[in-house]
Amino acid sequence: MTLGIRYAARSDVGMLREGNEDSAYAGAHLLAVADGMGGHVGGEIASAAAIAELRKLDKELPANELLAALEHTVKAANENLHHIVESDPSLQGMGTTLTAMLWAGNQVALVHIGDSRAYLLREGSLFQITHDHTLVQSLVDEGRISPDEAASHPQRSLLLRALDGRGEVDPDLSLREAKIGDRYLLCSDGLSSVVTADTIFQVLTDVDDPEQAVRQLIDLANRGGGPDNITCVVADVVDLGQQPPPPGPGHAVGAAATARPPELPGDPGATQPAPPAGGPGAPPTPRRAGRRSCATRCRSRRWRSRRCRRRSPRRCRWGSRCRAGRRTCSARRRPRPGGAAAARAAGRG
């Protein structure tokens, strides 16, 4: 009997966020979820960089090396975040949660840091197998507040531990034994903070197909308001000898599927310097320094008025969602001297 997993992974931006800072990966040997923080760009980079490092483990490893491999890779991911911030100080304060499972037969190693979660559905019961590294969870552990009070606590999102490159990383590591019929769920807090454990249990019990289960969980979170990005990975433990061939290579979703972590100086895989401007193969001339993209302007506090939020967002010509309700963000640019606006003013004069 050969144990393996059937899995599905999806990520959704939610109803209120403008970008997706979550990342996830699902493969034959590795499942992982990361929830980025530190602003739209910083969160994307942090979670994508963590998943990019973790996905290297999606290969066959001896069971007795699982924990050591996870611990080493998480430390490498943390070090990588440190170098990214060093190379771009504007990303200071970015970080990510990380919950990942590494498989070898019936042995599974679990690493966890932050407030993303892992659940196990076994023999009709649902268990949360990770412990939130948050302020409110520490207050619950000390008996100072109840779990119901924690759900509405104003500081419920304050993390005590995260992967941020600012010091030694201290994740929870454990080794578990998987059984045929087990179902695992890894998710960001965009799901667990909106959809109750009872509802999660109901979906995981009633929906057999992992892909359909993931879709339904995300749909429920969006119906509950979708205040955050929502990412889910569902995996069933099966006997591969009695199942169809496993799916193709693992795949990433969310920011990890689209964002490209910055290239670090001295990285052997870094892109070679561009040829001189105007030479063959030279890249297009970048926009003038100091002119922010309209995506940045739209996210700035200046345009977040009540009137802006009521108007339906439209796509501007930079491909970003403009909340200002204008046709394009370029409509807000100051006219250049001697430009078309000046010509029109002269005509009116």
Short mmCIF file of C-alpha atoms in Angstrom, two decimals:
data_model
loop_
_atom_site.label_atom_id
_atom_site.label_comp_id
_atom_site.label_asym_id
_atom_site.label_seq_id
_atom_site.Cartn_x
_atom_site.Cartn_y
_atom_site.Cartn_z
CA MET A 1 0.00 0.00 0.00
CA THR A 2 1.41 3.37 -1.10
CA LEU A 3 0.02 6.47 0.58
CA GLY A 4 -0.25 9.74 -1.28
CA ILE A 5 -2.41 12.85 -1.44
CA ARG A 6 -5.05 14.26 -3.77
CA TYR A 7 -5.06 18.01 -3.47
CA ALA A 8 -6.52 21.28 -4.68
CA ALA A 9 -5.47 24.88 -3.99
CA ARG A 10 -7.11 28.21 -4.72
CA SER A 11 -6.64 31.82 -3.67
CA ASP A 12 -9.05 34.73 -3.94
CA VAL A 13 -8.55 38.46 -3.41
CA GLY A 14 -11.76 38.73 -1.37
CA MET A 15 -14.35 41.50 -1.52
CA LEU A 16 -12.49 44.46 -0.02
CA ARG A 17 -8.79 44.12 -0.81
CA GLU A 18 -7.31 45.48 -4.03
CA GLY A 19 -4.51 42.94 -4.34
CA ASN A 20 -3.75 39.43 -3.20
CA GLU A 21 -0.96 39.14 -0.61
CA ASP A 22 -1.61 35.43 0.01
CA SER A 23 0.42 32.68 -1.62
CA ALA A 24 0.06 28.92 -1.61
CA TYR A 25 1.58 25.82 -3.15
CA ALA A 26 0.25 22.30 -3.58
CA GLY A 27 2.25 19.36 -4.88
CA ALA A 28 2.65 15.62 -4.39
CA HIS A 29 5.02 16.09 -1.43
CA LEU A 30 4.42 19.65 -0.22
CA LEU A 31 1.45 21.79 0.83
CA ALA A 32 2.01 25.37 1.97
CA VAL A 33 0.09 28.58 2.70
CA ALA A 34 1.64 32.01 3.35
CA ASP A 35 -0.23 35.21 4.23
CA GLY A 36 1.86 38.30 3.48
CA MET A 37 1.82 41.55 5.40
CA GLY A 38 3.48 44.93 5.22
CA GLY A 39 1.47 46.71 2.54
CA HIS A 40 0.21 45.55 -0.82
CA VAL A 41 3.59 45.24 -2.54
CA GLY A 42 5.54 44.09 0.54
CA GLY A 43 2.99 41.42 1.44
CA GLU A 44 3.01 40.00 -2.08
CA ILE A 45 6.79 39.82 -2.17
CA ALA A 46 7.12 38.28 1.30
CA SER A 47 4.60 35.48 0.77
CA ALA A 48 5.80 34.75 -2.77
CA ALA A 49 9.44 34.61 -1.65
CA ALA A 50 8.59 32.20 1.18
CA ILE A 51 6.68 29.88 -1.15
CA ALA A 52 9.44 30.09 -3.78
CA GLU A 53 11.91 28.78 -1.19
CA LEU A 54 9.57 26.12 0.23
CA ARG A 55 8.54 24.66 -3.13
CA LYS A 56 12.09 23.37 -3.62
CA LEU A 57 11.14 20.64 -1.12
CA ASP A 58 8.46 19.16 -3.37
CA LYS A 59 10.42 15.98 -4.02
CA GLU A 60 10.94 12.58 -2.45
CA LEU A 61 12.81 12.75 0.85
CA PRO A 62 13.51 10.11 3.51
CA ALA A 63 10.99 10.28 6.35
CA ASN A 64 13.73 10.84 8.92
CA GLU A 65 14.88 14.00 7.11
CA LEU A 66 11.52 15.78 6.83
CA LEU A 67 11.76 17.96 9.95
CA ALA A 68 15.39 18.93 9.35
CA ALA A 69 14.64 19.81 5.73
CA LEU A 70 11.67 21.98 6.71
CA GLU A 71 13.58 23.75 9.47
CA HIS A 72 16.56 24.47 7.21
CA THR A 73 14.36 25.76 4.38
CA VAL A 74 12.31 28.03 6.65
CA LYS A 75 15.52 29.56 7.99
CA ALA A 76 16.72 30.06 4.42
CA ALA A 77 13.43 31.76 3.53
CA ASN A 78 13.79 34.06 6.53
CA GLU A 79 17.34 34.92 5.53
CA ASN A 80 16.16 35.62 1.99
CA LEU A 81 13.56 38.10 3.29
CA HIS A 82 16.32 39.83 5.26
CA HIS A 83 18.40 40.28 2.10
CA ILE A 84 15.38 41.53 0.13
CA VAL A 85 14.73 44.26 2.70
CA GLU A 86 18.42 45.16 2.78
CA SER A 87 18.39 45.64 -0.99
CA ASP A 88 15.15 47.68 -0.90
CA PRO A 89 14.61 49.54 2.40
CA SER A 90 11.15 50.65 1.27
CA LEU A 91 10.01 47.07 2.02
CA GLN A 92 10.95 47.42 5.69
CA GLY A 93 8.23 45.87 7.86
CA MET A 94 7.09 43.24 5.38
CA GLY A 95 6.67 39.65 6.50
CA THR A 96 4.50 36.60 6.13
CA THR A 97 2.90 33.76 8.00
CA LEU A 98 3.73 30.23 6.92
CA THR A 99 2.00 26.89 7.41
CA ALA A 100 3.39 23.95 5.45
CA MET A 101 3.28 20.15 5.38
CA LEU A 102 6.00 17.94 3.89
CA TRP A 103 5.10 14.33 3.06
CA ALA A 104 6.95 11.01 2.85
CA GLY A 105 4.62 8.00 2.80
CA ASN A 106 2.55 8.04 5.97
CA GLN A 107 4.85 10.54 7.68
CA VAL A 108 4.10 14.24 7.46
CA ALA A 109 6.16 17.08 8.93
CA LEU A 110 4.32 20.26 9.87
CA VAL A 111 5.87 23.72 10.21
CA HIS A 112 3.86 26.71 11.40
CA ILE A 113 4.44 30.35 12.22
CA GLY A 114 1.80 33.10 12.39
CA ASP A 115 -1.99 32.81 12.23
CA SER A 116 -2.65 30.78 9.12
CA ARG A 117 -4.06 27.40 10.11
CA ALA A 118 -4.00 23.67 9.44
CA TYR A 119 -7.00 21.44 10.17
CA LEU A 120 -7.36 17.66 10.16
CA LEU A 121 -10.64 15.89 9.46
CA ARG A 122 -10.35 12.32 10.77
CA GLU A 123 -13.08 9.77 11.52
CA GLY A 124 -15.84 12.38 11.59
CA SER A 125 -14.08 14.94 13.79
CA LEU A 126 -12.31 18.18 12.89
CA PHE A 127 -9.12 19.16 14.72
CA GLN A 128 -7.12 22.39 14.50
CA ILE A 129 -3.54 21.11 14.49
CA THR A 130 -1.77 24.49 14.59
CA HIS A 131 -1.71 27.14 17.30
CA ASP A 132 -2.14 30.82 16.37
CA HIS A 133 0.85 33.01 17.21
CA THR A 134 -1.28 36.05 18.00
CA LEU A 135 -1.79 38.35 20.95
CA VAL A 136 -5.42 37.35 21.41
CA GLN A 137 -4.55 33.64 21.37
CA SER A 138 -2.01 34.24 24.14
CA LEU A 139 -4.72 36.04 26.13
CA VAL A 140 -7.05 33.07 25.60
CA ASP A 141 -4.30 30.66 26.70
CA GLU A 142 -3.82 32.70 29.89
CA GLY A 143 -7.57 32.70 30.59
CA ARG A 144 -7.83 36.49 30.38
CA ILE A 145 -10.41 36.47 27.57
CA SER A 146 -12.76 33.87 26.13
CA PRO A 147 -12.58 32.52 22.54
CA ASP A 148 -15.77 34.46 21.76
CA GLU A 149 -14.17 37.69 22.98
CA ALA A 150 -11.05 36.92 20.94
CA ALA A 151 -13.13 36.77 17.74
CA SER A 152 -14.07 40.45 18.09
CA HIS A 153 -10.96 41.74 19.88
CA PRO A 154 -9.60 44.96 18.28
CA GLN A 155 -6.07 43.50 18.20
CA ARG A 156 -7.00 40.04 16.95
CA SER A 157 -4.69 40.42 13.93
CA LEU A 158 -1.58 41.33 15.93
CA LEU A 159 1.04 38.62 15.36
CA LEU A 160 3.61 37.61 17.95
CA ARG A 161 5.63 35.53 15.51
CA ALA A 162 6.11 35.79 11.75
CA LEU A 163 8.63 35.21 9.01
CA ASP A 164 10.07 38.70 8.54
CA GLY A 165 13.86 38.44 8.25
CA ARG A 166 14.45 40.62 11.29
CA GLY A 167 15.88 37.96 13.59
CA GLU A 168 15.99 34.27 14.33
CA VAL A 169 12.84 32.51 13.22
CA ASP A 170 11.07 30.31 15.79
CA PRO A 171 8.45 28.13 14.04
CA ASP A 172 6.48 25.25 15.52
CA LEU A 173 7.71 21.93 14.12
CA SER A 174 6.04 18.54 14.55
CA LEU A 175 5.92 15.11 12.92
CA ARG A 176 2.60 13.37 12.41
CA GLU A 177 1.35 10.06 11.04
CA ALA A 178 -1.19 10.20 8.23
CA LYS A 179 -3.94 7.62 7.69
CA ILE A 180 -6.00 6.75 4.64
CA GLY A 181 -9.22 8.76 4.76
CA ASP A 182 -7.66 11.78 6.46
CA ARG A 183 -8.46 15.17 4.97
CA TYR A 184 -6.23 18.19 5.62
CA LEU A 185 -7.05 21.86 5.18
CA LEU A 186 -4.47 24.65 5.14
CA CYS A 187 -5.88 28.17 5.02
CA SER A 188 -5.13 31.83 5.62
CA ASP A 189 -7.08 33.78 8.24
CA GLY A 190 -9.22 35.18 5.43
CA LEU A 191 -11.14 31.91 5.76
CA SER A 192 -10.80 31.00 9.44
CA SER A 193 -11.72 34.46 10.72
CA VAL A 194 -14.94 34.58 8.67
CA VAL A 195 -16.20 31.00 8.35
CA THR A 196 -16.86 29.14 11.61
CA ALA A 197 -15.22 25.82 12.44
CA ASP A 198 -18.64 24.14 12.33
CA THR A 199 -19.24 25.35 8.78
CA ILE A 200 -15.73 24.30 7.71
CA PHE A 201 -16.41 20.87 9.18
CA GLN A 202 -19.69 20.63 7.29
CA VAL A 203 -18.10 21.47 3.95
CA LEU A 204 -15.14 19.14 4.41
CA THR A 205 -17.51 16.34 5.39
CA ASP A 206 -20.14 16.80 2.68
CA VAL A 207 -18.01 17.69 -0.38
CA ASP A 208 -15.91 14.77 -1.64
CA ASP A 209 -13.92 16.49 -4.39
CA PRO A 210 -11.04 18.64 -3.02
CA GLU A 211 -11.44 21.19 -5.83
CA GLN A 212 -15.13 21.66 -5.11
CA ALA A 213 -14.45 21.86 -1.36
CA VAL A 214 -11.91 24.63 -1.88
CA ARG A 215 -14.27 26.58 -4.14
CA GLN A 216 -17.14 26.29 -1.67
CA LEU A 217 -15.04 27.42 1.30
CA ILE A 218 -13.83 30.50 -0.58
CA ASP A 219 -17.38 31.26 -1.70
CA LEU A 220 -18.59 31.10 1.92
CA ALA A 221 -15.85 33.50 3.04
CA ASN A 222 -16.81 35.97 0.31
CA ARG A 223 -20.46 35.70 1.27
CA GLY A 224 -19.42 36.56 4.81
CA GLY A 225 -17.99 39.85 3.57
CA GLY A 226 -14.59 38.72 2.28
CA PRO A 227 -12.65 41.32 4.32
CA ASP A 228 -9.29 39.71 3.56
CA ASN A 229 -7.59 37.58 0.93
CA ILE A 230 -8.77 33.95 1.11
CA THR A 231 -6.51 30.99 0.42
CA CYS A 232 -7.28 27.30 0.90
CA VAL A 233 -5.49 24.02 0.23
CA VAL A 234 -7.40 20.75 0.71
CA ALA A 235 -5.65 17.37 0.53
CA ASP A 236 -7.02 13.84 0.93
CA VAL A 237 -4.80 10.94 2.02
CA VAL A 238 -5.40 8.04 -0.37
CA ASP A 239 -3.95 4.69 -1.43
CA LEU A 240 -2.26 5.52 -4.72
CA GLY A 241 -2.52 1.90 -5.80
CA GLN A 242 -6.31 2.19 -5.93
CA GLN A 243 -6.54 5.71 -7.33
CA PRO A 244 -6.11 7.28 -10.80
CA PRO A 245 -2.65 8.67 -11.63
CA PRO A 246 -1.79 11.72 -9.50
CA PRO A 247 -2.13 15.22 -10.98
CA GLY A 248 0.76 16.87 -12.80
CA PRO A 249 3.51 18.93 -11.19
CA GLY A 250 2.64 21.05 -8.18
CA HIS A 251 1.40 24.57 -8.73
CA ALA A 252 1.39 27.89 -6.91
CA VAL A 253 -1.61 30.18 -6.47
CA GLY A 254 -2.08 33.75 -5.29
CA ALA A 255 0.87 36.13 -5.28
CA ALA A 256 3.32 33.25 -5.74
CA ALA A 257 1.77 32.54 -9.13
CA THR A 258 2.22 36.11 -10.39
CA ALA A 259 4.71 38.06 -8.28
CA ARG A 260 8.44 37.66 -8.90
CA PRO A 261 10.63 38.20 -5.83
CA PRO A 262 13.32 40.86 -6.32
CA GLU A 263 16.66 39.63 -7.60
CA LEU A 264 19.40 40.04 -5.03
CA PRO A 265 22.89 41.33 -5.86
CA GLY A 266 25.28 38.42 -6.36
CA ASP A 267 22.48 35.91 -6.92
CA PRO A 268 23.77 33.41 -9.52
CA GLY A 269 20.26 33.27 -10.98
CA ALA A 270 19.95 37.02 -11.28
CA THR A 271 19.35 38.61 -14.62
CA GLN A 272 22.43 40.02 -16.35
CA PRO A 273 22.72 43.81 -16.60
CA ALA A 274 20.73 45.31 -19.44
CA PRO A 275 22.56 46.51 -22.54
CA PRO A 276 23.06 50.25 -23.00
CA ALA A 277 20.00 52.28 -23.88
CA GLY A 278 19.26 52.20 -27.56
CA GLY A 279 21.36 49.08 -28.13
CA PRO A 280 20.00 45.81 -29.45
CA GLY A 281 17.76 44.11 -26.92
CA ALA A 282 17.62 47.17 -24.70
CA PRO A 283 14.49 47.40 -22.53
CA PRO A 284 12.01 50.25 -22.97
CA THR A 285 12.95 53.48 -21.24
CA PRO A 286 11.36 53.47 -17.77
CA ARG A 287 8.91 56.12 -16.66
CA ARG A 288 10.44 59.27 -15.20
CA ALA A 289 11.42 58.95 -11.55
CA GLY A 290 8.95 60.52 -9.18
CA ARG A 291 5.86 59.71 -11.23
CA ARG A 292 3.95 57.07 -9.32
CA SER A 293 1.89 54.49 -11.11
CA CYS A 294 -1.84 55.07 -11.00
CA ALA A 295 -2.17 51.85 -8.98
CA THR A 296 -0.13 53.52 -6.22
CA ARG A 297 -2.14 56.72 -6.40
CA CYS A 298 -5.43 54.85 -6.24
CA ARG A 299 -4.34 53.04 -3.11
CA SER A 300 -3.16 56.23 -1.41
CA ARG A 301 -5.27 57.74 1.33
CA ARG A 302 -5.99 60.84 -0.73
CA TRP A 303 -8.42 59.05 -3.01
CA ARG A 304 -10.07 56.81 -0.39
CA SER A 305 -13.04 59.08 0.14
CA ARG A 306 -16.55 57.83 0.80
CA ARG A 307 -17.51 58.95 -2.68
CA CYS A 308 -14.72 56.86 -4.22
CA ARG A 309 -15.72 53.69 -2.40
CA ARG A 310 -19.33 54.00 -3.52
CA ARG A 311 -18.42 54.14 -7.17
CA SER A 312 -17.79 50.94 -9.03
CA PRO A 313 -14.07 50.35 -9.66
CA ARG A 314 -12.89 50.47 -13.23
CA ARG A 315 -9.74 49.29 -14.89
CA CYS A 316 -7.29 52.01 -15.75
CA ARG A 317 -4.86 51.77 -18.62
CA TRP A 318 -2.11 50.52 -16.30
CA GLY A 319 -4.20 47.39 -15.63
CA SER A 320 -4.89 48.27 -11.98
CA ARG A 321 -8.19 48.85 -10.30
CA CYS A 322 -8.78 52.57 -9.96
CA ARG A 323 -11.08 53.35 -7.05
CA ALA A 324 -11.32 57.00 -8.00
CA GLY A 325 -14.16 56.18 -10.40
CA ARG A 326 -12.47 58.01 -13.27
CA ARG A 327 -11.97 56.57 -16.74
CA THR A 328 -8.23 56.42 -16.15
CA CYS A 329 -5.93 57.60 -13.42
CA SER A 330 -4.18 59.74 -15.99
CA ALA A 331 -7.21 62.02 -15.78
CA ARG A 332 -5.84 63.22 -12.44
CA ARG A 333 -2.44 64.19 -13.77
CA ARG A 334 -1.48 67.83 -13.76
CA PRO A 335 -1.35 69.13 -17.37
CA ARG A 336 2.10 69.85 -18.68
CA PRO A 337 2.95 73.42 -19.70
CA GLY A 338 2.33 73.82 -23.41
CA GLY A 339 0.32 70.61 -23.57
CA ALA A 340 -3.16 70.01 -24.88
CA ALA A 341 -4.74 71.58 -21.79
CA ALA A 342 -2.76 74.79 -22.32
CA ALA A 343 -3.80 74.88 -25.95
CA ARG A 344 -7.44 74.57 -24.99
CA ALA A 345 -7.03 77.34 -22.41
CA ALA A 346 -5.45 79.57 -25.05
CA GLY A 347 -8.34 78.86 -27.41
CA ARG A 348 -10.83 79.87 -24.75
CA GLY A 349 -8.91 83.07 -24.18
#
